[in-house]
Coordinates of C-alpha atoms in Angstrom, one line a residue:
M1 CA -0.2 0.0 0.5
K2 CA 2.7 2.7 0.6
S3 CA 4.0 2.1 -2.9
L4 CA 0.7 2.9 -4.5
L5 CA -0.5 6.0 -1.8
G6 CA 2.6 6.9 -0.8
S7 CA 4.4 7.7 -3.7
R8 CA 4.2 10.5 -6.3
L9 CA 4.4 9.3 -9.5
E10 CA 2.2 10.4 -11.9
L11 CA 1.0 6.9 -13.7
D12 CA -0.2 8.8 -17.2
P13 CA -3.7 5.8 -16.8
A14 CA -5.0 4.7 -19.6
A15 CA -9.5 5.3 -20.4
C16 CA -9.9 1.8 -19.2
F17 CA -10.1 -0.8 -16.4
S18 CA -9.3 -4.2 -16.4
P19 CA -8.0 -5.2 -13.7
R20 CA -6.7 -8.4 -13.0
Q21 CA -4.9 -8.4 -9.5
L22 CA -7.6 -8.2 -6.5
V23 CA -5.4 -7.8 -3.0
V24 CA -8.1 -8.4 -0.3
F25 CA -6.8 -7.2 3.1
Y26 CA -8.3 -8.6 6.4
D27 CA -8.8 -7.8 9.6
P28 CA -7.2 -9.5 12.6
H29 CA -10.6 -11.7 12.7
G30 CA -9.8 -12.3 9.2
S31 CA -12.7 -10.5 7.4
P32 CA -12.7 -8.4 4.8
V33 CA -11.9 -4.8 5.3
G34 CA -10.8 -3.7 2.1
V35 CA -9.5 -4.6 -1.3
V36 CA -7.3 -2.9 -4.0
E37 CA -8.2 -4.2 -7.7
L38 CA -5.1 -3.0 -10.0
C39 CA -4.3 -3.4 -13.6
F40 CA -0.8 -3.6 -14.2
T41 CA -1.8 -2.2 -17.9
C42 CA -4.0 0.5 -17.9
R43 CA -1.6 1.8 -15.2
R44 CA -5.3 2.5 -12.7
Y45 CA -5.9 0.4 -9.6
T46 CA -8.6 1.6 -7.1
L47 CA -9.7 0.9 -3.6
L48 CA -11.9 -0.6 -2.1
R49 CA -13.5 0.0 1.8
P50 CA -17.2 -1.5 2.5
G51 CA -19.6 2.3 3.0
V52 CA -16.8 4.1 1.2
P53 CA -17.0 5.6 -2.0
T54 CA -14.8 3.5 -4.6
L55 CA -11.3 6.2 -5.2
F56 CA -9.5 5.4 -8.8
F57 CA -5.7 7.0 -8.4
G58 CA -3.6 7.7 -11.1
R59 CA -0.4 8.0 -9.2
G60 CA 1.3 5.5 -7.2
D61 CA 4.3 2.9 -7.6
L62 CA 2.7 0.3 -9.9
L63 CA 6.5 -0.7 -10.6
A64 CA 7.2 -1.8 -7.2
V65 CA 4.0 -3.4 -6.6
A66 CA 4.7 -5.5 -9.2
A67 CA 7.9 -6.4 -7.6
S68 CA 6.0 -7.5 -4.4
L69 CA 4.1 -9.3 -6.0
N70 CA 6.6 -10.8 -7.9
E71 CA 8.8 -11.6 -5.2
A72 CA 6.0 -13.4 -3.3
G73 CA 5.9 -15.7 -6.6
L74 CA 1.9 -13.9 -6.5
A75 CA 1.1 -14.1 -10.7
I76 CA 1.3 -10.6 -11.5
G77 CA 0.2 -11.6 -15.5
Q78 CA 0.7 -11.1 -19.4
E79 CA 1.0 -7.3 -18.8
V80 CA 3.7 -7.9 -17.3
P81 CA 6.3 -10.7 -18.9
D82 CA 9.3 -8.9 -16.6
L83 CA 9.8 -6.2 -14.2
A84 CA 12.9 -4.9 -16.8
T85 CA 10.7 -4.7 -19.5
Y86 CA 7.5 -3.0 -17.5
A87 CA 9.6 -0.9 -16.3
A88 CA 10.7 0.6 -19.4
G89 CA 7.3 0.9 -20.6
L90 CA 6.6 2.8 -17.5
Q91 CA 9.0 5.2 -18.2
R92 CA 7.9 5.4 -21.4
S93 CA 4.9 6.7 -21.0
R94 CA 5.8 8.8 -17.9
D95 CA 8.4 10.6 -20.3
N96 CA 5.3 10.7 -23.1
W97 CA 2.7 11.7 -20.9
L98 CA 5.6 15.3 -19.5
K99 CA 6.2 16.0 -22.5
W100 CA 2.7 16.6 -23.1
T101 CA 1.4 18.6 -20.3
D102 CA 5.6 20.3 -21.6
E103 CA 3.8 21.4 -24.7
A104 CA -0.5 21.8 -23.5
A105 CA 1.3 24.3 -20.4
A106 CA 3.9 26.3 -23.3
E107 CA 0.9 26.5 -25.2
D108 CA -1.6 27.5 -22.4
D109 CA 0.6 30.9 -21.7
A110 CA 1.2 31.0 -25.6
N111 CA -2.9 32.1 -25.5
G112 CA -2.4 34.1 -21.7
V113 CA -3.9 30.7 -19.6
S114 CA -2.1 29.2 -17.1
G115 CA -2.1 27.8 -13.2
W116 CA -4.3 24.7 -14.7
R117 CA -0.7 22.2 -14.2

């Protein structure tokens, strides 16, 4: 959870969301208290807790989460063939997102619009 909620990394999430991984959290009595749905392909995740609206996030360190799942021997999915390939794809996605936001901000500045980013 710290890798997701404690990170300021932009994920550049896709519009789709087709989670293939689900992590369930339990209280000391064995009752489920929360769920994280992960989609490494879409670069998105949700947090679900009983009685709390579903939260979608576009920030987090999904590479750290993938590494933790891999280290625990849990399946990551076909979208993560290996961690190095996934890391390279995340970096390309972030670079493209930052390039787009920089270009959009420059265009807004040229047109007298500012402060959106």
